[in-house]
Amino acid sequence: MPFEEYRRFVSRSRSLVEPIYRSSIRKGHLMEKAIFYLVHYGLAVVLPAVSFLKKPVSMLGLWLGTAFSIATMAFLFLWGQWPLVGSYYARYLPAALAAAMFVLALLRTRTKLPLWPPRIFGSVVVVVLGCSAGFVICFVVLAFAGRWHPERGIDLQFPLKGGNYFISSGGSSRTINNHMRDFPNAQEFAIDIHKLGVLGGASSNIFSSSNEYHHIFGEPVYSPCAGTVRESKKDVPDNAGTSMDVDAEDGSGNHLSIVCDNAVVSLMHLQHGSVLLEQGERVEAGQEVGKVGNSGFSQEPHLHLQAAVRNDAGRLVGIPMRFGDRSLARNDISTSAN
């Protein structure tokens, strides 16, 4: 096959396959989003409904079932990324339902119930409930403990102004920080930031993945410290909603890395063409450096912020960041004036 004919064949094949590939990616993201909504709202509704409708047959079954349900509600409260599925204030739904289930359990203790279920099936259910409650409680403890950091780390200025900003991922536990791994890495204590609207949502339209609906998209980003630009990139296109059709070398998207004292502070997933500084330039704390985008490995507009130092092996490893007197973790809100 002549070279030109081969090129035309490859081009035609790609034009046929690419729409199918992109369609499958979109369907995958839609399925992922549906599951995300189901976990948040499905569990928050189904477990309380079962608790209210199912009559207990033993005292152990009553309290172990209640413990399992309340632990699950506590986990949803600590782990859930509620602004991404509606509103920050929706996280108080599982908290209120947990309180209601506890009151219901107290009222049901007035009924005469045997300590242990009279039937074998009931005994199996009690054992399963006990193990399930213990399992979920472990994750609740991990999520709660992850809100504290093992060391002070680096003091930074918050990189956004004029609004309420929600931390969707951050902390010292993998349960609430998607950047944590089993090995030290530069993103270890990174945080992902979204802007909240009046109703507490990250987007004004939860049924659309369009970048423009996200309150943070296009927001000015300010340098969190004074230093020298180590790395700068601004030519990566913004993703169209949840699609991430990017090469591995563009995973950070448009970004800026700044050497502040002995740390490397990085701002990632910035808007295409918005980065204002080049490598080697000096930057002051609070200086505008770009705008929030949706570039690189990013499924929705947000700002990724991390700080890292080199260990003895010369590898960049993440360190905690403090803003004033706070280290931010998932579900924290930072209110920043203009």
mmCIF file of C-alpha atoms in Angstrom:
data_model
loop_
_atom_site.group_PDB
_atom_site.id
_atom_site.type_symbol
_atom_site.label_atom_id
_atom_site.label_comp_id
_atom_site.label_asym_id
_atom_site.label_seq_id
_atom_site.Cartn_x
_atom_site.Cartn_y
_atom_site.Cartn_z
ATOM 1 C CA MET A 1 0.000 0.000 0.000
ATOM 2 C CA PRO A 2 1.548 3.336 -1.037
ATOM 3 C CA PHE A 3 2.372 5.690 1.814
ATOM 4 C CA GLU A 4 -0.202 8.361 0.853
ATOM 5 C CA GLU A 5 -2.938 5.741 0.532
ATOM 6 C CA TYR A 6 -1.924 4.299 3.908
ATOM 7 C CA ARG A 7 -2.182 7.772 5.483
ATOM 8 C CA ARG A 8 -5.678 8.245 4.063
ATOM 9 C CA PHE A 9 -6.678 4.807 5.363
ATOM 10 C CA VAL A 10 -5.411 5.644 8.874
ATOM 11 C CA SER A 11 -7.157 9.026 8.779
ATOM 12 C CA ARG A 12 -10.487 7.462 7.727
ATOM 13 C CA SER A 13 -10.174 4.735 10.370
ATOM 14 C CA ARG A 14 -9.449 7.276 13.073
ATOM 15 C CA SER A 15 -12.410 9.447 12.020
ATOM 16 C CA LEU A 16 -14.667 6.393 12.383
ATOM 17 C CA VAL A 17 -13.266 5.120 15.684
ATOM 18 C CA GLU A 18 -12.724 8.427 17.514
ATOM 19 C CA PRO A 19 -16.445 9.330 17.909
ATOM 20 C CA ILE A 20 -17.100 5.850 19.322
ATOM 21 C CA TYR A 21 -14.163 6.221 21.713
ATOM 22 C CA ARG A 22 -15.284 9.667 22.872
ATOM 23 C CA SER A 23 -18.861 8.430 23.282
ATOM 24 C CA SER A 24 -17.681 5.527 25.463
ATOM 25 C CA ILE A 25 -15.637 7.934 27.600
ATOM 26 C CA ARG A 26 -18.660 10.207 28.073
ATOM 27 C CA LYS A 27 -20.857 7.234 28.992
ATOM 28 C CA GLY A 28 -18.226 6.063 31.469
ATOM 29 C CA HIS A 29 -18.148 9.474 33.148
ATOM 30 C CA LEU A 30 -21.963 9.591 33.245
ATOM 31 C CA MET A 31 -22.044 6.169 34.916
ATOM 32 C CA GLU A 32 -19.364 7.277 37.388
ATOM 33 C CA LYS A 33 -21.365 10.414 38.186
ATOM 34 C CA ALA A 34 -24.576 8.395 38.650
ATOM 35 C CA ILE A 35 -22.824 6.072 41.119
ATOM 36 C CA PHE A 36 -21.386 9.103 42.938
ATOM 37 C CA TYR A 37 -24.890 10.552 43.378
ATOM 38 C CA LEU A 38 -26.277 7.158 44.400
ATOM 39 C CA VAL A 39 -23.661 6.690 47.128
ATOM 40 C CA HIS A 40 -24.374 10.120 48.594
ATOM 41 C CA TYR A 41 -28.159 10.222 48.449
ATOM 42 C CA GLY A 42 -29.008 6.522 48.127
ATOM 43 C CA LEU A 43 -27.285 5.462 51.349
ATOM 44 C CA ALA A 44 -28.580 8.555 53.152
ATOM 45 C CA VAL A 45 -32.161 7.547 52.301
ATOM 46 C CA VAL A 46 -32.158 3.731 52.167
ATOM 47 C CA LEU A 47 -30.535 2.961 55.534
ATOM 48 C CA PRO A 48 -32.828 5.255 57.580
ATOM 49 C CA ALA A 49 -35.842 3.906 55.648
ATOM 50 C CA VAL A 50 -34.872 0.330 56.547
ATOM 51 C CA SER A 51 -34.343 1.346 60.184
ATOM 52 C CA PHE A 52 -37.784 2.962 60.364
ATOM 53 C CA LEU A 53 -39.676 0.193 58.544
ATOM 54 C CA LYS A 54 -37.923 -2.942 59.832
ATOM 55 C CA LYS A 55 -39.136 -4.086 63.244
ATOM 56 C CA PRO A 56 -36.271 -5.391 65.415
ATOM 57 C CA VAL A 57 -36.507 -8.934 66.801
ATOM 58 C CA SER A 58 -33.723 -8.651 69.373
ATOM 59 C CA MET A 59 -31.971 -6.015 71.436
ATOM 60 C CA LEU A 60 -28.606 -6.846 69.869
ATOM 61 C CA GLY A 61 -30.068 -6.607 66.384
ATOM 62 C CA LEU A 62 -31.633 -3.241 67.240
ATOM 63 C CA TRP A 63 -28.465 -1.617 68.532
ATOM 64 C CA LEU A 64 -26.001 -3.186 66.097
ATOM 65 C CA GLY A 65 -28.242 -2.191 63.190
ATOM 66 C CA THR A 66 -28.494 1.322 64.608
ATOM 67 C CA ALA A 67 -24.712 1.461 65.110
ATOM 68 C CA PHE A 68 -24.143 0.405 61.499
ATOM 69 C CA SER A 69 -26.591 2.994 60.149
ATOM 70 C CA ILE A 70 -25.277 5.835 62.323
ATOM 71 C CA ALA A 71 -21.656 4.970 61.452
ATOM 72 C CA THR A 72 -22.564 5.060 57.754
ATOM 73 C CA MET A 73 -24.227 8.458 58.198
ATOM 74 C CA ALA A 74 -21.124 9.720 60.042
ATOM 75 C CA PHE A 75 -18.945 8.469 57.195
ATOM 76 C CA LEU A 76 -21.117 10.261 54.623
ATOM 77 C CA PHE A 77 -20.852 13.433 56.706
ATOM 78 C CA LEU A 78 -17.037 13.302 56.852
ATOM 79 C CA TRP A 79 -16.236 11.710 53.477
ATOM 80 C CA GLY A 80 -19.011 13.011 51.223
ATOM 81 C CA GLN A 81 -18.242 15.720 48.666
ATOM 82 C CA TRP A 82 -21.696 17.247 48.902
ATOM 83 C CA PRO A 83 -21.141 20.498 46.939
ATOM 84 C CA LEU A 84 -20.248 18.341 43.924
ATOM 85 C CA VAL A 85 -23.633 16.570 44.083
ATOM 86 C CA GLY A 86 -25.849 19.464 45.101
ATOM 87 C CA SER A 87 -25.048 21.599 48.119
ATOM 88 C CA TYR A 88 -22.621 21.749 51.018
ATOM 89 C CA TYR A 89 -25.610 22.022 53.340
ATOM 90 C CA ALA A 90 -26.900 18.625 52.175
ATOM 91 C CA ARG A 91 -24.167 17.006 54.299
ATOM 92 C CA TYR A 92 -26.304 17.793 57.345
ATOM 93 C CA LEU A 93 -28.991 15.429 55.993
ATOM 94 C CA PRO A 94 -27.153 12.256 57.154
ATOM 95 C CA ALA A 95 -26.327 13.977 60.472
ATOM 96 C CA ALA A 96 -30.016 14.722 61.095
ATOM 97 C CA LEU A 97 -31.051 11.203 60.048
ATOM 98 C CA ALA A 98 -28.431 9.677 62.363
ATOM 99 C CA ALA A 99 -29.902 11.618 65.289
ATOM 100 C CA ALA A 100 -33.412 10.484 64.304
ATOM 101 C CA MET A 101 -32.321 6.824 64.134
ATOM 102 C CA PHE A 102 -30.737 7.052 67.580
ATOM 103 C CA VAL A 103 -33.936 8.519 69.061
ATOM 104 C CA LEU A 104 -35.976 5.783 67.347
ATOM 105 C CA ALA A 105 -33.700 3.101 68.821
ATOM 106 C CA LEU A 106 -34.146 4.593 72.300
ATOM 107 C CA LEU A 107 -37.931 4.524 71.881
ATOM 108 C CA ARG A 108 -37.845 0.908 70.707
ATOM 109 C CA THR A 109 -35.919 -0.197 73.794
ATOM 110 C CA ARG A 110 -39.189 0.245 75.675
ATOM 111 C CA THR A 111 -40.481 -2.796 73.802
ATOM 112 C CA LYS A 112 -39.682 -6.131 75.408
ATOM 113 C CA LEU A 113 -37.142 -7.782 73.157
ATOM 114 C CA PRO A 114 -34.892 -10.813 73.742
ATOM 115 C CA LEU A 115 -31.194 -10.034 73.914
ATOM 116 C CA TRP A 116 -30.356 -12.564 71.169
ATOM 117 C CA PRO A 117 -32.505 -13.423 68.117
ATOM 118 C CA PRO A 118 -34.585 -16.593 68.549
ATOM 119 C CA ARG A 119 -33.859 -17.924 65.031
ATOM 120 C CA ILE A 120 -30.603 -18.925 63.309
ATOM 121 C CA PHE A 121 -31.111 -16.462 60.454
ATOM 122 C CA GLY A 122 -31.536 -13.648 62.972
ATOM 123 C CA SER A 123 -28.294 -14.694 64.673
ATOM 124 C CA VAL A 124 -26.445 -14.577 61.348
ATOM 125 C CA VAL A 125 -27.874 -11.099 60.678
ATOM 126 C CA VAL A 126 -26.671 -9.887 64.091
ATOM 127 C CA VAL A 127 -23.138 -11.153 63.424
ATOM 128 C CA VAL A 128 -23.093 -9.526 59.964
ATOM 129 C CA LEU A 129 -24.397 -6.243 61.396
ATOM 130 C CA GLY A 130 -21.743 -6.284 64.116
ATOM 131 C CA CYS A 131 -18.921 -6.891 61.628
ATOM 132 C CA SER A 132 -20.312 -4.279 59.219
ATOM 133 C CA ALA A 133 -20.624 -1.683 61.979
ATOM 134 C CA GLY A 134 -17.032 -2.310 63.069
ATOM 135 C CA PHE A 135 -15.816 -2.053 59.468
ATOM 136 C CA VAL A 136 -17.547 1.283 58.824
ATOM 137 C CA ILE A 137 -16.460 2.690 62.206
ATOM 138 C CA CYS A 138 -12.823 2.056 61.201
ATOM 139 C CA PHE A 139 -13.302 4.268 58.134
ATOM 140 C CA VAL A 140 -15.036 6.927 60.226
ATOM 141 C CA VAL A 141 -12.019 6.994 62.553
ATOM 142 C CA LEU A 142 -9.637 7.241 59.574
ATOM 143 C CA ALA A 143 -11.654 10.088 58.049
ATOM 144 C CA PHE A 144 -11.798 11.940 61.360
ATOM 145 C CA ALA A 145 -8.101 11.412 62.148
ATOM 146 C CA GLY A 146 -7.180 12.599 58.641
ATOM 147 C CA ARG A 147 -8.324 16.094 59.526
ATOM 148 C CA TRP A 148 -5.096 16.608 61.505
ATOM 149 C CA HIS A 149 -1.604 16.765 60.030
ATOM 150 C CA PRO A 150 1.520 15.178 61.523
ATOM 151 C CA GLU A 151 3.633 18.327 61.188
ATOM 152 C CA ARG A 152 3.264 22.054 60.608
ATOM 153 C CA GLY A 153 4.649 22.130 57.074
ATOM 154 C CA ILE A 154 4.766 25.428 55.174
ATOM 155 C CA ASP A 155 2.848 28.659 55.810
ATOM 156 C CA LEU A 156 1.086 29.985 52.709
ATOM 157 C CA GLN A 157 -1.462 32.587 51.704
ATOM 158 C CA PHE A 158 -4.741 31.194 50.383
ATOM 159 C CA PRO A 159 -4.517 31.485 46.563
ATOM 160 C CA LEU A 160 -8.100 32.650 45.900
ATOM 161 C CA LYS A 161 -10.072 35.718 46.933
ATOM 162 C CA GLY A 162 -13.637 36.947 47.193
ATOM 163 C CA GLY A 163 -15.797 33.979 48.139
ATOM 164 C CA ASN A 164 -16.357 30.761 50.053
ATOM 165 C CA TYR A 165 -14.049 27.969 48.918
ATOM 166 C CA PHE A 166 -14.660 24.280 49.558
ATOM 167 C CA ILE A 167 -11.930 21.656 49.949
ATOM 168 C CA SER A 168 -13.074 18.542 48.073
ATOM 169 C CA SER A 169 -9.900 16.552 48.732
ATOM 170 C CA GLY A 170 -7.266 17.109 51.404
ATOM 171 C CA GLY A 171 -5.995 15.856 54.738
ATOM 172 C CA SER A 172 -3.545 13.275 56.056
ATOM 173 C CA SER A 173 -5.636 10.153 55.349
ATOM 174 C CA ARG A 174 -6.363 8.385 52.053
ATOM 175 C CA THR A 175 -9.990 8.212 53.149
ATOM 176 C CA ILE A 176 -10.457 11.952 52.595
ATOM 177 C CA ASN A 177 -7.455 12.822 50.420
ATOM 178 C CA ASN A 178 -7.305 11.232 46.962
ATOM 179 C CA HIS A 179 -3.669 12.319 46.571
ATOM 180 C CA MET A 180 -2.311 10.115 49.379
ATOM 181 C CA ARG A 181 -0.516 6.906 48.375
ATOM 182 C CA ASP A 182 1.250 4.032 50.095
ATOM 183 C CA PHE A 183 4.558 5.714 49.283
ATOM 184 C CA PRO A 184 5.768 9.330 49.688
ATOM 185 C CA ASN A 185 4.942 11.522 46.689
ATOM 186 C CA ALA A 186 4.849 15.225 45.802
ATOM 187 C CA GLN A 187 1.029 15.368 45.975
ATOM 188 C CA GLU A 188 0.797 13.725 49.387
ATOM 189 C CA PHE A 189 -0.787 16.678 51.219
ATOM 190 C CA ALA A 190 -2.291 18.427 48.179
ATOM 191 C CA ILE A 191 -5.730 20.023 48.307
ATOM 192 C CA ASP A 192 -8.390 20.470 45.614
ATOM 193 C CA ILE A 193 -10.415 23.680 45.838
ATOM 194 C CA HIS A 194 -13.883 24.586 44.506
ATOM 195 C CA LYS A 195 -15.883 27.793 44.898
ATOM 196 C CA LEU A 196 -19.337 27.635 46.484
ATOM 197 C CA GLY A 197 -22.350 29.455 45.119
ATOM 198 C CA VAL A 198 -25.122 31.066 47.177
ATOM 199 C CA LEU A 199 -26.870 27.704 47.685
ATOM 200 C CA GLY A 200 -23.666 25.903 48.650
ATOM 201 C CA GLY A 201 -23.051 24.105 45.367
ATOM 202 C CA ALA A 202 -19.861 24.011 43.298
ATOM 203 C CA SER A 203 -21.923 24.393 40.125
ATOM 204 C CA SER A 204 -25.056 26.337 39.237
ATOM 205 C CA ASN A 205 -26.296 23.362 37.186
ATOM 206 C CA ILE A 206 -25.560 19.902 38.606
ATOM 207 C CA PHE A 207 -27.002 18.229 35.489
ATOM 208 C CA SER A 208 -24.457 19.845 33.170
ATOM 209 C CA SER A 209 -20.707 19.243 33.051
ATOM 210 C CA SER A 210 -20.024 22.483 31.156
ATOM 211 C CA ASN A 211 -17.082 24.404 32.615
ATOM 212 C CA GLU A 212 -18.975 27.705 32.637
ATOM 213 C CA TYR A 213 -21.492 26.448 35.199
ATOM 214 C CA HIS A 214 -18.755 25.936 37.802
ATOM 215 C CA HIS A 215 -18.414 28.953 40.078
ATOM 216 C CA ILE A 216 -14.628 28.659 40.234
ATOM 217 C CA PHE A 217 -13.971 28.516 36.481
ATOM 218 C CA GLY A 218 -12.045 31.613 35.388
ATOM 219 C CA GLU A 219 -11.446 32.860 38.953
ATOM 220 C CA PRO A 220 -8.127 34.740 39.365
ATOM 221 C CA VAL A 221 -5.392 32.760 41.128
ATOM 222 C CA TYR A 222 -2.864 34.517 43.373
ATOM 223 C CA SER A 223 0.588 33.333 44.363
ATOM 224 C CA PRO A 224 0.506 31.752 47.840
ATOM 225 C CA CYS A 225 4.130 32.750 48.521
ATOM 226 C CA ALA A 226 7.056 34.834 47.312
ATOM 227 C CA GLY A 227 9.660 33.066 45.217
ATOM 228 C CA THR A 228 10.983 32.228 41.762
ATOM 229 C CA VAL A 229 9.045 30.434 39.029
ATOM 230 C CA ARG A 230 10.532 26.960 38.556
ATOM 231 C CA GLU A 231 8.147 25.733 35.875
ATOM 232 C CA SER A 232 5.377 27.309 33.804
ATOM 233 C CA LYS A 233 2.944 25.931 31.225
ATOM 234 C CA LYS A 234 -0.059 27.605 29.602
ATOM 235 C CA ASP A 235 -0.826 25.924 26.248
ATOM 236 C CA VAL A 236 -2.906 22.906 27.388
ATOM 237 C CA PRO A 237 -6.559 23.186 26.246
ATOM 238 C CA ASP A 238 -9.266 23.115 28.901
ATOM 239 C CA ASN A 239 -11.185 19.851 29.004
ATOM 240 C CA ALA A 240 -14.765 19.933 27.759
ATOM 241 C CA GLY A 241 -16.539 19.000 30.978
ATOM 242 C CA THR A 242 -15.477 15.605 32.322
ATOM 243 C CA SER A 243 -13.488 14.436 29.273
ATOM 244 C CA MET A 244 -9.759 14.018 29.914
ATOM 245 C CA ASP A 245 -8.328 13.409 26.446
ATOM 246 C CA VAL A 246 -4.810 14.550 27.372
ATOM 247 C CA ASP A 247 -1.327 13.109 27.122
ATOM 248 C CA ALA A 248 0.509 11.982 30.254
ATOM 249 C CA GLU A 249 2.994 14.866 30.033
ATOM 250 C CA ASP A 250 0.066 17.285 30.244
ATOM 251 C CA GLY A 251 -1.453 15.649 33.322
ATOM 252 C CA SER A 252 -0.863 18.741 35.468
ATOM 253 C CA GLY A 253 -2.498 20.873 32.803
ATOM 254 C CA ASN A 254 -1.555 24.526 32.682
ATOM 255 C CA HIS A 255 0.421 25.044 35.853
ATOM 256 C CA LEU A 256 2.907 27.114 37.769
ATOM 257 C CA SER A 257 5.568 25.818 40.167
ATOM 258 C CA ILE A 258 7.219 28.337 42.489
ATOM 259 C CA VAL A 259 10.319 27.814 44.628
ATOM 260 C CA CYS A 260 9.494 29.345 48.022
ATOM 261 C CA ASP A 261 12.435 29.016 50.417
ATOM 262 C CA ASN A 262 13.249 25.289 50.192
ATOM 263 C CA ALA A 263 9.795 24.158 49.022
ATOM 264 C CA VAL A 264 8.244 23.815 45.566
ATOM 265 C CA VAL A 265 4.653 25.111 45.589
ATOM 266 C CA SER A 266 2.534 24.149 42.571
ATOM 267 C CA LEU A 267 -0.792 25.445 41.230
ATOM 268 C CA MET A 268 -2.340 23.089 38.659
ATOM 269 C CA HIS A 269 -5.207 22.705 36.147
ATOM 270 C CA LEU A 270 -5.181 26.421 35.292
ATOM 271 C CA GLN A 271 -7.153 27.910 32.415
ATOM 272 C CA HIS A 272 -5.713 27.698 28.912
ATOM 273 C CA GLY A 273 -3.564 30.734 28.134
ATOM 274 C CA SER A 274 -4.070 32.336 31.551
ATOM 275 C CA VAL A 275 -0.661 31.740 33.172
ATOM 276 C CA LEU A 276 1.037 35.143 33.467
ATOM 277 C CA LEU A 277 4.612 34.193 34.409
ATOM 278 C CA GLU A 278 7.514 32.397 32.761
ATOM 279 C CA GLN A 279 10.272 30.221 34.180
ATOM 280 C CA GLY A 280 12.858 32.203 36.145
ATOM 281 C CA GLU A 281 10.625 35.198 36.896
ATOM 282 C CA ARG A 282 10.253 36.538 40.426
ATOM 283 C CA VAL A 283 6.776 36.480 41.988
ATOM 284 C CA GLU A 284 5.447 38.095 45.160
ATOM 285 C CA ALA A 285 2.891 36.639 47.562
ATOM 286 C CA GLY A 286 -0.606 37.749 46.568
ATOM 287 C CA GLN A 287 0.374 38.552 42.969
ATOM 288 C CA GLU A 288 -2.088 37.343 40.308
ATOM 289 C CA VAL A 289 -0.540 34.461 38.350
ATOM 290 C CA GLY A 290 -3.384 32.950 36.297
ATOM 291 C CA LYS A 291 -6.987 31.746 36.343
ATOM 292 C CA VAL A 292 -8.690 28.531 37.465
ATOM 293 C CA GLY A 293 -9.358 26.148 34.583
ATOM 294 C CA ASN A 294 -10.056 22.510 33.785
ATOM 295 C CA SER A 295 -6.882 21.396 32.015
ATOM 296 C CA GLY A 296 -4.877 18.190 32.378
ATOM 297 C CA PHE A 297 -6.127 15.234 34.402
ATOM 298 C CA SER A 298 -9.149 17.126 35.689
ATOM 299 C CA GLN A 299 -12.804 16.121 35.387
ATOM 300 C CA GLU A 300 -14.207 19.483 36.445
ATOM 301 C CA PRO A 301 -12.887 23.005 37.075
ATOM 302 C CA HIS A 302 -10.929 23.243 40.322
ATOM 303 C CA LEU A 303 -7.600 24.454 41.668
ATOM 304 C CA HIS A 304 -5.037 21.871 42.756
ATOM 305 C CA LEU A 305 -2.469 23.207 45.236
ATOM 306 C CA GLN A 306 0.494 21.302 46.643
ATOM 307 C CA ALA A 307 3.824 21.909 48.366
ATOM 308 C CA ALA A 308 6.824 19.582 48.339
ATOM 309 C CA VAL A 309 10.458 19.410 49.458
ATOM 310 C CA ARG A 310 13.278 17.091 48.435
ATOM 311 C CA ASN A 311 14.053 14.180 50.744
ATOM 312 C CA ASP A 312 17.489 12.636 51.305
ATOM 313 C CA ALA A 313 17.134 10.663 48.067
ATOM 314 C CA GLY A 314 16.462 13.851 46.110
ATOM 315 C CA ARG A 315 12.811 12.956 45.509
ATOM 316 C CA LEU A 316 10.062 15.552 45.936
ATOM 317 C CA VAL A 317 7.728 14.588 48.776
ATOM 318 C CA GLY A 318 4.637 16.460 49.876
ATOM 319 C CA ILE A 319 4.425 18.537 53.038
ATOM 320 C CA PRO A 320 1.351 19.943 54.834
ATOM 321 C CA MET A 321 0.266 23.513 54.121
ATOM 322 C CA ARG A 322 -1.074 26.008 56.637
ATOM 323 C CA PHE A 323 -3.167 29.074 55.857
ATOM 324 C CA GLY A 324 -3.064 31.371 58.855
ATOM 325 C CA ASP A 325 -3.729 29.008 61.744
ATOM 326 C CA ARG A 326 -5.467 26.302 59.670
ATOM 327 C CA SER A 327 -4.499 23.148 57.819
ATOM 328 C CA LEU A 328 -7.329 22.424 55.393
ATOM 329 C CA ALA A 329 -8.934 19.006 54.867
ATOM 330 C CA ARG A 330 -11.935 17.671 52.956
ATOM 331 C CA ASN A 331 -15.191 19.513 53.715
ATOM 332 C CA ASP A 332 -13.416 22.536 55.189
ATOM 333 C CA ILE A 333 -14.489 25.947 53.913
ATOM 334 C CA SER A 334 -12.111 28.869 53.533
ATOM 335 C CA THR A 335 -13.728 32.294 53.335
ATOM 336 C CA SER A 336 -11.497 34.809 51.615
ATOM 337 C CA ALA A 337 -12.133 38.542 51.237
ATOM 338 C CA ASN A 338 -11.189 40.542 48.150
#
